Structure formats: C-alpha cells, structure tokens
Coordinates of C-alpha atoms in Angstrom, one line a residue:
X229 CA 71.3 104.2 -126.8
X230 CA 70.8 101.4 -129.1
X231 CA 73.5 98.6 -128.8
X232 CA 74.5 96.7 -132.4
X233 CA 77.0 94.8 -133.4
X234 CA 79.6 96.4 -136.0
X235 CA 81.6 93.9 -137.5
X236 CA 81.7 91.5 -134.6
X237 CA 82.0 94.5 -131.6
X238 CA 79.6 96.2 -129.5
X239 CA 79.0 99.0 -131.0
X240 CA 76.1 102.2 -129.4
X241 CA 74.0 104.1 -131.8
X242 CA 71.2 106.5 -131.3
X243 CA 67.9 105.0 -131.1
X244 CA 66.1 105.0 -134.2
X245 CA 69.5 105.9 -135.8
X246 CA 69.6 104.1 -139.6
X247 CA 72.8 103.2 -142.1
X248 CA 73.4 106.4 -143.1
X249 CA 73.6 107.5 -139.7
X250 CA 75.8 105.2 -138.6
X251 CA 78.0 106.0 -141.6
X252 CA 77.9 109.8 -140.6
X253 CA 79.0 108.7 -137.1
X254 CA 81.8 106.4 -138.2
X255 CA 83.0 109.8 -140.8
X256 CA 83.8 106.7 -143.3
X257 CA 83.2 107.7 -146.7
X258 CA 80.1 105.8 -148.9
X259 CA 81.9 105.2 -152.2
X260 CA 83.5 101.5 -152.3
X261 CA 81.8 100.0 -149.4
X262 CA 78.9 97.4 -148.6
X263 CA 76.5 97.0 -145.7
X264 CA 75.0 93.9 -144.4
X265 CA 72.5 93.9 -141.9
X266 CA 71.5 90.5 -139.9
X267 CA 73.2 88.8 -143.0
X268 CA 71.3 90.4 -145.6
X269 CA 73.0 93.0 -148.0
X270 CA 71.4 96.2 -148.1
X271 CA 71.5 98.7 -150.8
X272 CA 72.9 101.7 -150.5
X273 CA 69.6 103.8 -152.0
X274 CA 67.9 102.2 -148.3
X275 CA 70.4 103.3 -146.4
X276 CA 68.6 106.3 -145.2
X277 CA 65.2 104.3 -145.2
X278 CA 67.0 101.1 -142.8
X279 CA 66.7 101.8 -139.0
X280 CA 68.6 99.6 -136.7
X281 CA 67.1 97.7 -134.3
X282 CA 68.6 96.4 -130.7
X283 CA 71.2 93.4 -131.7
X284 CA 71.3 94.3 -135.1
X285 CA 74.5 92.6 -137.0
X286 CA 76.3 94.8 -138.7
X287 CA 79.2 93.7 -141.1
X288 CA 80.9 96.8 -143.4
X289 CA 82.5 95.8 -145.9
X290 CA 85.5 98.0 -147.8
X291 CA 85.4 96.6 -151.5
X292 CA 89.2 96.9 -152.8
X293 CA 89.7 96.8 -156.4
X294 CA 92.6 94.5 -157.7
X295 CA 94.1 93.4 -161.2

C-alpha cells in the first residue's frame, strides 16, 4: 500500500492508484468537488492521468454553492 495524506490524515491507497481511484474508493461523487495534490489544484480531466505517489498531500475540497 501506498500511504498519503487525505486532508490532513493518513490515509492507504493502492500503489499506483490515481485521483479517480481514490475517488472510487472514497464512493464520493465527482460533481461539486476540487482536488489538490502537494498544493497544486488538479483538474478533474487529469484525474485518471494523476498517480499518487508516497506522501502525497491530498486536500478535497466540497465546493457549496451560496446566495
């Protein structure tokens, strides 16, 4: 296993596991949410392309819409 950190917590995924992945793992739905990896905001068309590597940070974002 491959140990990141998701949203400040330890956090295993498979090795050579990427966003997507993850996402699939966590059963969280794609719409409204952002993914950040080592700081850097990834877009969601290189989800499937971004592997994670050992010590990865990972920060999810949910975005919420307001008025």
């Amino acid at each position: 296993m491959t140990q990141i950190i998701l949203n400040g917590a330890p956090h295993q995924v498979a090795p050579g596991a990427t966003l997507t992945d993850l996402m699939e793992a966590l059963a969280l739905p794609h719409q409204a949410l952002a993914l950040a990896v080592n700081r850097n905001v990834v877009p969601r068309q290189q989800w499937r392309e971004r592997g994670l590597q050992p010590g990865d940070q990972v920060d999810l974002v949910h975005a919420i819409g307001g008025g």
